[in-house]
Amino acid sequence: MASHIVGYPRMGPKRELKFALESFWDGKTTAEDLKKVAADLRSSIWKQMSAAGIKYIPSNTFSYYDQVLDTTALLGAVPPRYGWTGGEIGFDTYFSMARGNASVPAMEMTKWFDTNYHFIVPELGPEVTFSYASHKAVDEYKEAKALGVDTVPVLVGPVSYLLLSKPAKGVDKTFSLLSLLDKILPVYKEVISDLKAAGATWIQFDEPTLVRDLDSHQLQAFSNAYAGLESTLSGLNVLVETYFADVPAEAYKTLTSLKGVTAYGFDLVRGDKTLGLIKGDFPKGKFLFAGVVDGRNIWANDLAASVSTLEELATLVGKDKLVVSTSCSLLHTAVDLANETKLDNEIKSWLAFAAQKIVEVNALAKALAGAKDEVCS
């Protein structure tokens, strides 16, 4: 039985990235110093998941600021006020968009769905020229591979990226952001082609906006996007990941009929109605990534209850097509209980931070494969 993690905290168990960023922003350390801290954290996370037995380990979930801003960099969608003239986007432009600089303000920041996390809102319009301007996704895939860890590169999906954007200043507020889909798909195709050439066999698109109440025009954009990417995605296993809530019935129909997609990820902690949709109709031969370990709290999983849910799902989709996963990225929980040295042992037994949730996911996968004692240990 296979296991998967949607994403992982990037700040580090002792907030190493936070301190490295502050030091860099204060001019006390160099870009190379910051990159070294980041590389060490990524390496540690990948090796930790690999050692725990996780099969589908994510890459490109690390970020110096947030994954939507990373996608803006990927697409070269830099607002003109930052003076970017092309080429690979570096720290100067990236952090100017995130934090502003001496002469121009930062881009708007808003809440990431209903979490305590925030993201930088893309500013788009009909005049934006998109180009492949950040090779981070491919670089991090190669970086993990060099460490002996084959990962699943994660990208913010093209439709969610546009739906999370806003018209740039001076652009009519009624401008259809989805009209830009055909302009961003060529960049996505370049990234996908690079990932395939680097050896990737799986790719994960995060499309969390599928949990929102979308109209038929918005849902059609998902169908159009993945039909447009289908030939480029050929030969890859493609996971479309959703999280934070139920996927409404119409969105579920759209999602499970997307071209070129081989796997679907659902939050089965907050998405109790989604379970009913899966039981009612799940496409034959596709993978179900079942998010049964809560990525948004600090409590230990009720392993027996999770096994019961997973066993029911296994009878519907087949054990070979069922993957145990987290409900969302573990970005939204604390990093490692091992650092809580002052906590009472009994209280500790009730808790699971990100590092412990990785172990829970693998224990559930083993339990489902037949080693039932995993859930009792």
CSV table of C-alpha atoms in Angstrom, one decimal:
chain,number,residue,atom,x,y,z
A,1,MET,CA,0.0,0.0,0.0
A,2,ALA,CA,1.4,3.4,-1.1
A,3,SER,CA,1.7,6.6,0.9
A,4,HIS,CA,1.9,10.3,0.0
A,5,ILE,CA,2.5,13.7,1.7
A,6,VAL,CA,0.8,16.7,0.0
A,7,GLY,CA,3.4,19.1,1.3
A,8,TYR,CA,5.6,19.8,4.3
A,9,PRO,CA,6.6,22.8,6.5
A,10,ARG,CA,9.5,24.7,5.2
A,11,MET,CA,10.6,26.9,8.1
A,12,GLY,CA,12.6,24.1,9.7
A,13,PRO,CA,12.2,22.3,13.0
A,14,LYS,CA,14.0,25.2,14.8
A,15,ARG,CA,12.7,28.0,12.4
A,16,GLU,CA,16.0,27.9,10.5
A,17,LEU,CA,14.6,29.5,7.4
A,18,LYS,CA,12.9,32.3,9.3
A,19,PHE,CA,16.3,33.3,10.8
A,20,ALA,CA,18.2,32.9,7.6
A,21,LEU,CA,15.7,35.1,5.7
A,22,GLU,CA,15.8,37.8,8.4
A,23,SER,CA,19.6,37.8,8.4
A,24,PHE,CA,19.6,38.0,4.5
A,25,TRP,CA,17.1,40.8,4.5
A,26,ASP,CA,19.1,42.7,7.1
A,27,GLY,CA,22.2,42.4,4.9
A,28,LYS,CA,24.1,40.3,7.4
A,29,THR,CA,24.4,37.3,5.2
A,30,THR,CA,24.7,36.5,1.5
A,31,ALA,CA,22.3,35.0,-1.0
A,32,GLU,CA,24.6,31.9,-1.0
A,33,ASP,CA,24.2,31.6,2.8
A,34,LEU,CA,20.5,31.7,2.4
A,35,LYS,CA,20.5,29.1,-0.4
A,36,LYS,CA,22.7,26.8,1.7
A,37,VAL,CA,20.2,26.9,4.7
A,38,ALA,CA,17.3,26.2,2.2
A,39,ALA,CA,19.1,23.3,0.5
A,40,ASP,CA,20.0,21.7,3.9
A,41,LEU,CA,16.3,21.9,5.0
A,42,ARG,CA,15.1,20.4,1.7
A,43,SER,CA,17.6,17.6,1.9
A,44,SER,CA,16.6,16.8,5.5
A,45,ILE,CA,12.9,16.8,4.7
A,46,TRP,CA,13.3,14.5,1.6
A,47,LYS,CA,15.5,12.1,3.5
A,48,GLN,CA,13.1,12.1,6.5
A,49,MET,CA,10.2,11.1,4.3
A,50,SER,CA,12.2,8.5,2.4
A,51,ALA,CA,13.4,6.9,5.7
A,52,ALA,CA,9.8,6.8,6.9
A,53,GLY,CA,8.8,4.8,3.9
A,54,ILE,CA,6.8,7.4,2.1
A,55,LYS,CA,6.4,6.4,-1.6
A,56,TYR,CA,5.2,9.7,-3.1
A,57,ILE,CA,7.4,12.4,-1.7
A,58,PRO,CA,6.7,16.0,-2.9
A,59,SER,CA,9.3,18.4,-4.2
A,60,ASN,CA,8.9,22.1,-5.1
A,61,THR,CA,6.7,22.6,-1.9
A,62,PHE,CA,9.6,24.4,-0.3
A,63,SER,CA,9.4,28.2,-0.7
A,64,TYR,CA,11.2,31.3,0.4
A,65,TYR,CA,7.9,33.1,0.7
A,66,ASP,CA,4.9,31.3,-0.7
A,67,GLN,CA,4.0,28.9,-3.5
A,68,VAL,CA,1.7,31.3,-5.4
A,69,LEU,CA,4.5,33.8,-5.6
A,70,ASP,CA,6.7,31.0,-6.8
A,71,THR,CA,4.2,30.4,-9.6
A,72,THR,CA,4.2,34.1,-10.5
A,73,ALA,CA,8.0,33.8,-10.8
A,74,LEU,CA,7.6,30.6,-12.9
A,75,LEU,CA,5.3,32.4,-15.3
A,76,GLY,CA,7.3,35.6,-15.4
A,77,ALA,CA,4.2,37.5,-14.4
A,78,VAL,CA,6.1,40.3,-12.7
A,79,PRO,CA,4.3,43.6,-12.5
A,80,PRO,CA,6.2,46.3,-14.5
A,81,ARG,CA,6.8,48.5,-11.4
A,82,TYR,CA,9.5,46.0,-10.2
A,83,GLY,CA,11.7,46.8,-13.3
A,84,TRP,CA,12.3,43.1,-14.2
A,85,THR,CA,13.8,42.9,-17.7
A,86,GLY,CA,13.7,39.2,-18.3
A,87,GLY,CA,15.9,36.2,-17.6
A,88,GLU,CA,15.8,34.0,-14.5
A,89,ILE,CA,14.0,35.7,-11.6
A,90,GLY,CA,16.4,36.2,-8.7
A,91,PHE,CA,16.0,37.2,-5.1
A,92,ASP,CA,15.9,41.0,-5.8
A,93,THR,CA,12.8,40.8,-7.9
A,94,TYR,CA,11.2,38.0,-6.0
A,95,PHE,CA,11.5,39.6,-2.6
A,96,SER,CA,10.6,43.0,-4.0
A,97,MET,CA,7.3,41.5,-5.1
A,98,ALA,CA,6.8,39.9,-1.6
A,99,ARG,CA,8.0,42.8,0.6
A,100,GLY,CA,8.4,45.9,-1.6
A,101,ASN,CA,11.6,47.8,-1.8
A,102,ALA,CA,12.8,51.4,-1.2
A,103,SER,CA,10.9,52.7,-4.2
A,104,VAL,CA,7.8,50.5,-4.8
A,105,PRO,CA,5.3,48.7,-2.5
A,106,ALA,CA,4.8,45.0,-2.2
A,107,MET,CA,2.1,43.1,-4.0
A,108,GLU,CA,-1.1,42.5,-2.0
A,109,MET,CA,-1.1,39.7,0.5
A,110,THR,CA,-4.3,37.8,1.4
A,111,LYS,CA,-5.4,34.7,3.3
A,112,TRP,CA,-4.8,31.2,1.8
A,113,PHE,CA,-8.4,30.0,2.0
A,114,ASP,CA,-9.5,29.7,5.6
A,115,THR,CA,-6.0,29.0,7.1
A,116,ASN,CA,-3.7,31.3,9.0
A,117,TYR,CA,-1.3,31.2,6.0
A,118,HIS,CA,-1.1,34.1,3.5
A,119,PHE,CA,-0.1,34.3,-0.2
A,120,ILE,CA,0.9,37.1,-2.6
A,121,VAL,CA,-1.9,37.8,-5.0
A,122,PRO,CA,-0.9,37.8,-8.7
A,123,GLU,CA,-1.7,41.0,-10.6
A,124,LEU,CA,-2.8,40.2,-14.1
A,125,GLY,CA,-4.2,41.8,-17.2
A,126,PRO,CA,-4.4,41.4,-21.0
A,127,GLU,CA,-1.0,43.0,-21.5
A,128,VAL,CA,1.0,40.6,-19.3
A,129,THR,CA,3.6,38.6,-21.3
A,130,PHE,CA,4.2,35.2,-19.7
A,131,SER,CA,7.6,33.4,-20.0
A,132,TYR,CA,9.3,30.5,-18.3
A,133,ALA,CA,11.3,32.7,-15.8
A,134,SER,CA,12.0,30.4,-12.8
A,135,HIS,CA,13.3,26.8,-13.1
A,136,LYS,CA,12.8,26.1,-9.4
A,137,ALA,CA,10.5,23.1,-9.9
A,138,VAL,CA,13.0,21.3,-12.1
A,139,ASP,CA,16.0,22.4,-10.1
A,140,GLU,CA,14.5,21.0,-6.9
A,141,TYR,CA,13.4,17.7,-8.6
A,142,LYS,CA,17.0,17.2,-9.8
A,143,GLU,CA,18.4,18.2,-6.4
A,144,ALA,CA,16.3,15.5,-4.7
A,145,LYS,CA,17.2,13.0,-7.3
A,146,ALA,CA,20.9,13.6,-6.8
A,147,LEU,CA,20.3,12.7,-3.1
A,148,GLY,CA,18.8,9.4,-4.2
A,149,VAL,CA,15.1,10.5,-3.6
A,150,ASP,CA,12.7,10.4,-6.5
A,151,THR,CA,10.0,13.0,-5.9
A,152,VAL,CA,6.6,14.1,-7.2
A,153,PRO,CA,7.1,17.7,-8.4
A,154,VAL,CA,4.2,19.9,-7.2
A,155,LEU,CA,2.9,22.9,-9.1
A,156,VAL,CA,0.0,25.2,-8.4
A,157,GLY,CA,-2.5,24.3,-11.1
A,158,PRO,CA,-3.1,26.7,-13.9
A,159,VAL,CA,-6.8,27.3,-13.2
A,160,SER,CA,-6.4,27.8,-9.5
A,161,TYR,CA,-3.5,30.2,-10.2
A,162,LEU,CA,-5.8,32.4,-12.3
A,163,LEU,CA,-8.8,32.1,-10.0
A,164,LEU,CA,-6.6,33.3,-7.1
A,165,SER,CA,-5.3,36.3,-9.1
A,166,LYS,CA,-6.8,39.8,-9.4
A,167,PRO,CA,-6.9,42.3,-12.2
A,168,ALA,CA,-3.8,44.6,-12.1
A,169,LYS,CA,-4.1,48.3,-11.3
A,170,GLY,CA,-5.6,50.0,-14.3
A,171,VAL,CA,-7.2,46.8,-15.7
A,172,ASP,CA,-11.0,46.8,-15.8
A,173,LYS,CA,-12.3,45.0,-12.7
A,174,THR,CA,-14.6,42.9,-15.0
A,175,PHE,CA,-11.6,41.5,-16.9
A,176,SER,CA,-11.8,37.7,-17.2
A,177,LEU,CA,-8.7,36.3,-15.6
A,178,LEU,CA,-9.5,32.9,-17.1
A,179,SER,CA,-9.1,34.4,-20.6
A,180,LEU,CA,-5.4,34.2,-19.9
A,181,LEU,CA,-5.4,30.4,-19.7
A,182,ASP,CA,-4.2,29.9,-23.3
A,183,LYS,CA,-1.3,32.3,-22.5
A,184,ILE,CA,0.0,30.5,-19.4
A,185,LEU,CA,-0.4,26.9,-20.7
A,186,PRO,CA,2.6,27.1,-23.0
A,187,VAL,CA,4.8,27.9,-19.9
A,188,TYR,CA,3.3,25.0,-18.0
A,189,LYS,CA,4.1,22.8,-21.0
A,190,GLU,CA,7.7,23.9,-20.9
A,191,VAL,CA,8.0,23.0,-17.2
A,192,ILE,CA,6.3,19.7,-17.7
A,193,SER,CA,8.6,18.8,-20.6
A,194,ASP,CA,11.6,19.8,-18.5
A,195,LEU,CA,10.4,17.6,-15.6
A,196,LYS,CA,9.8,14.6,-17.9
A,197,ALA,CA,13.3,15.1,-19.4
A,198,ALA,CA,14.8,15.1,-15.8
A,199,GLY,CA,13.1,11.8,-15.1
A,200,ALA,CA,9.9,12.6,-13.3
A,201,THR,CA,7.2,9.9,-13.5
A,202,TRP,CA,4.6,11.7,-11.5
A,203,ILE,CA,3.5,15.3,-11.3
A,204,GLN,CA,1.1,16.9,-8.8
A,205,PHE,CA,-1.1,19.9,-9.6
A,206,ASP,CA,-2.7,21.6,-6.6
A,207,GLU,CA,-6.1,22.9,-7.6
A,208,PRO,CA,-7.7,23.8,-4.3
A,209,THR,CA,-10.2,26.2,-5.9
A,210,LEU,CA,-12.2,23.1,-6.9
A,211,VAL,CA,-13.6,23.1,-3.3
A,212,ARG,CA,-15.2,26.5,-3.9
A,213,ASP,CA,-18.7,27.0,-5.5
A,214,LEU,CA,-17.6,27.6,-9.1
A,215,ASP,CA,-19.9,28.4,-12.0
A,216,SER,CA,-20.0,26.4,-15.2
A,217,HIS,CA,-17.6,28.8,-17.0
A,218,GLN,CA,-15.0,28.3,-14.3
A,219,LEU,CA,-15.5,24.5,-14.2
A,220,GLN,CA,-15.1,24.4,-18.0
A,221,ALA,CA,-11.7,26.2,-17.6
A,222,PHE,CA,-10.4,23.1,-15.8
A,223,SER,CA,-11.6,20.8,-18.6
A,224,ASN,CA,-10.0,23.1,-21.2
A,225,ALA,CA,-6.7,23.4,-19.2
A,226,TYR,CA,-6.1,19.7,-18.8
A,227,ALA,CA,-7.2,18.9,-22.4
A,228,GLY,CA,-4.7,21.5,-23.5
A,229,LEU,CA,-1.9,19.9,-21.4
A,230,GLU,CA,-2.9,16.3,-22.2
A,231,SER,CA,-0.4,15.6,-25.0
A,232,THR,CA,2.5,17.1,-22.9
A,233,LEU,CA,1.5,15.1,-19.9
A,234,SER,CA,1.5,11.9,-21.9
A,235,GLY,CA,3.7,9.3,-20.2
A,236,LEU,CA,3.4,10.9,-16.7
A,237,ASN,CA,1.1,9.9,-13.9
A,238,VAL,CA,-0.8,13.1,-13.1
A,239,LEU,CA,-2.3,13.8,-9.6
A,240,VAL,CA,-4.8,16.7,-9.2
A,241,GLU,CA,-4.9,17.5,-5.5
A,242,THR,CA,-7.7,19.3,-3.7
A,243,TYR,CA,-7.9,20.3,0.0
A,244,PHE,CA,-9.5,22.3,2.9
A,245,ALA,CA,-13.2,21.3,2.2
A,246,ASP,CA,-15.6,19.1,0.3
A,247,VAL,CA,-15.5,19.1,-3.5
A,248,PRO,CA,-19.0,20.1,-4.6
A,249,ALA,CA,-20.8,17.5,-6.8
A,250,GLU,CA,-20.5,19.4,-10.1
A,251,ALA,CA,-16.8,20.1,-9.5
A,252,TYR,CA,-16.3,16.4,-8.6
A,253,LYS,CA,-17.8,15.4,-12.0
A,254,THR,CA,-15.5,17.9,-13.7
A,255,LEU,CA,-12.4,16.7,-11.8
A,256,THR,CA,-12.9,13.0,-12.3
A,257,SER,CA,-13.4,13.5,-16.1
A,258,LEU,CA,-10.3,15.7,-16.7
A,259,LYS,CA,-8.2,14.5,-19.7
A,260,GLY,CA,-4.7,13.1,-19.0
A,261,VAL,CA,-5.3,12.9,-15.2
A,262,THR,CA,-4.6,9.5,-13.5
A,263,ALA,CA,-5.1,10.4,-9.8
A,264,TYR,CA,-7.3,12.5,-7.6
A,265,GLY,CA,-6.5,13.8,-4.1
A,266,PHE,CA,-9.2,14.7,-1.6
A,267,ASP,CA,-9.4,16.1,1.9
A,268,LEU,CA,-11.4,13.4,3.7
A,269,VAL,CA,-11.0,15.1,7.1
A,270,ARG,CA,-12.9,18.3,6.3
A,271,GLY,CA,-14.6,16.8,3.2
A,272,ASP,CA,-17.0,14.3,4.7
A,273,LYS,CA,-19.5,14.7,1.8
A,274,THR,CA,-16.7,14.0,-0.7
A,275,LEU,CA,-16.6,10.5,0.7
A,276,GLY,CA,-20.2,10.0,-0.5
A,277,LEU,CA,-19.3,11.2,-4.0
A,278,ILE,CA,-16.4,8.7,-4.2
A,279,LYS,CA,-18.6,5.9,-3.0
A,280,GLY,CA,-21.2,6.8,-5.5
A,281,ASP,CA,-19.0,7.0,-8.6
A,282,PHE,CA,-15.2,6.8,-8.8
A,283,PRO,CA,-13.6,6.3,-12.3
A,284,LYS,CA,-12.2,2.8,-12.9
A,285,GLY,CA,-8.5,2.4,-13.1
A,286,LYS,CA,-7.7,5.7,-11.5
A,287,PHE,CA,-5.7,6.4,-8.3
A,288,LEU,CA,-7.4,7.7,-5.2
A,289,PHE,CA,-5.1,9.7,-2.9
A,290,ALA,CA,-7.1,9.6,0.4
A,291,GLY,CA,-6.3,12.5,2.7
A,292,VAL,CA,-7.2,10.8,6.1
A,293,VAL,CA,-4.4,12.3,8.2
A,294,ASP,CA,-5.3,15.9,9.2
A,295,GLY,CA,-2.7,18.4,7.9
A,296,ARG,CA,-4.2,21.3,9.9
A,297,ASN,CA,-4.2,20.2,13.5
A,298,ILE,CA,-1.7,18.9,16.1
A,299,TRP,CA,-3.7,15.9,17.3
A,300,ALA,CA,-2.7,12.3,16.8
A,301,ASN,CA,-4.8,10.4,14.2
A,302,ASP,CA,-7.5,8.0,15.2
A,303,LEU,CA,-5.7,5.2,13.4
A,304,ALA,CA,-8.4,2.6,13.8
A,305,ALA,CA,-11.1,4.9,12.4
A,306,SER,CA,-8.8,5.8,9.5
A,307,VAL,CA,-8.1,2.1,8.7
A,308,SER,CA,-11.9,1.5,8.6
A,309,THR,CA,-12.4,4.4,6.1
A,310,LEU,CA,-9.4,3.2,4.0
A,311,GLU,CA,-10.6,-0.4,4.0
A,312,GLU,CA,-14.0,0.7,2.7
A,313,LEU,CA,-12.3,2.8,0.0
A,314,ALA,CA,-10.1,-0.1,-1.0
A,315,THR,CA,-13.1,-2.3,-1.8
A,316,LEU,CA,-14.3,0.5,-4.2
A,317,VAL,CA,-11.1,1.4,-6.0
A,318,GLY,CA,-8.8,-1.6,-5.3
A,319,LYS,CA,-5.8,-1.7,-2.9
A,320,ASP,CA,-3.4,-1.1,-5.8
A,321,LYS,CA,-5.1,2.2,-6.6
A,322,LEU,CA,-5.5,3.5,-3.1
A,323,VAL,CA,-2.8,5.8,-1.7
A,324,VAL,CA,-2.8,7.0,2.0
A,325,SER,CA,-2.2,10.7,2.2
A,326,THR,CA,-2.5,13.9,4.3
A,327,SER,CA,-5.7,16.0,4.1
A,328,CYS,CA,-3.6,18.9,2.9
A,329,SER,CA,0.0,20.2,3.1
A,330,LEU,CA,1.5,19.7,6.6
A,331,LEU,CA,2.6,23.4,6.2
A,332,HIS,CA,-0.3,24.2,8.5
A,333,THR,CA,0.9,22.3,11.6
A,334,ALA,CA,3.9,22.4,13.8
A,335,VAL,CA,7.1,20.7,12.6
A,336,ASP,CA,8.3,18.0,15.1
A,337,LEU,CA,7.2,16.9,18.6
A,338,ALA,CA,10.7,15.9,19.3
A,339,ASN,CA,11.6,19.6,20.0
A,340,GLU,CA,8.9,19.8,22.7
A,341,THR,CA,11.2,18.7,25.5
A,342,LYS,CA,9.1,20.3,28.3
A,343,LEU,CA,5.8,18.7,27.5
A,344,ASP,CA,4.3,16.0,29.8
A,345,ASN,CA,4.6,12.5,28.2
A,346,GLU,CA,0.9,11.9,28.5
A,347,ILE,CA,0.1,15.1,26.6
A,348,LYS,CA,2.7,14.2,24.0
A,349,SER,CA,0.9,10.9,23.4
A,350,TRP,CA,-2.1,12.9,22.2
A,351,LEU,CA,-0.2,15.0,19.7
A,352,ALA,CA,1.3,14.6,16.2
A,353,PHE,CA,3.2,17.3,14.5
A,354,ALA,CA,4.3,17.1,10.8
A,355,ALA,CA,7.2,14.6,11.5
A,356,GLN,CA,4.8,12.4,13.4
A,357,LYS,CA,2.1,12.7,10.8
A,358,ILE,CA,4.5,11.3,8.2
A,359,VAL,CA,4.9,8.2,10.4
A,360,GLU,CA,1.1,8.0,10.8
A,361,VAL,CA,0.6,8.0,7.0
A,362,ASN,CA,3.1,5.2,6.6
A,363,ALA,CA,1.6,3.2,9.5
A,364,LEU,CA,-1.8,3.4,7.9
A,365,ALA,CA,-0.4,2.3,4.5
A,366,LYS,CA,1.3,-0.7,6.2
A,367,ALA,CA,-1.9,-1.5,8.1
A,368,LEU,CA,-3.9,-1.5,4.9
A,369,ALA,CA,-1.3,-3.8,3.3
A,370,GLY,CA,-1.9,-6.3,6.1
A,371,ALA,CA,0.4,-5.4,9.0
A,372,LYS,CA,-2.5,-4.5,11.4
A,373,ASP,CA,-0.2,-4.3,14.4
A,374,GLU,CA,1.1,-1.0,12.9
A,375,VAL,CA,-2.0,0.8,14.2
A,376,CYS,CA,-1.6,-0.6,17.7
A,377,SER,CA,2.1,0.2,18.1
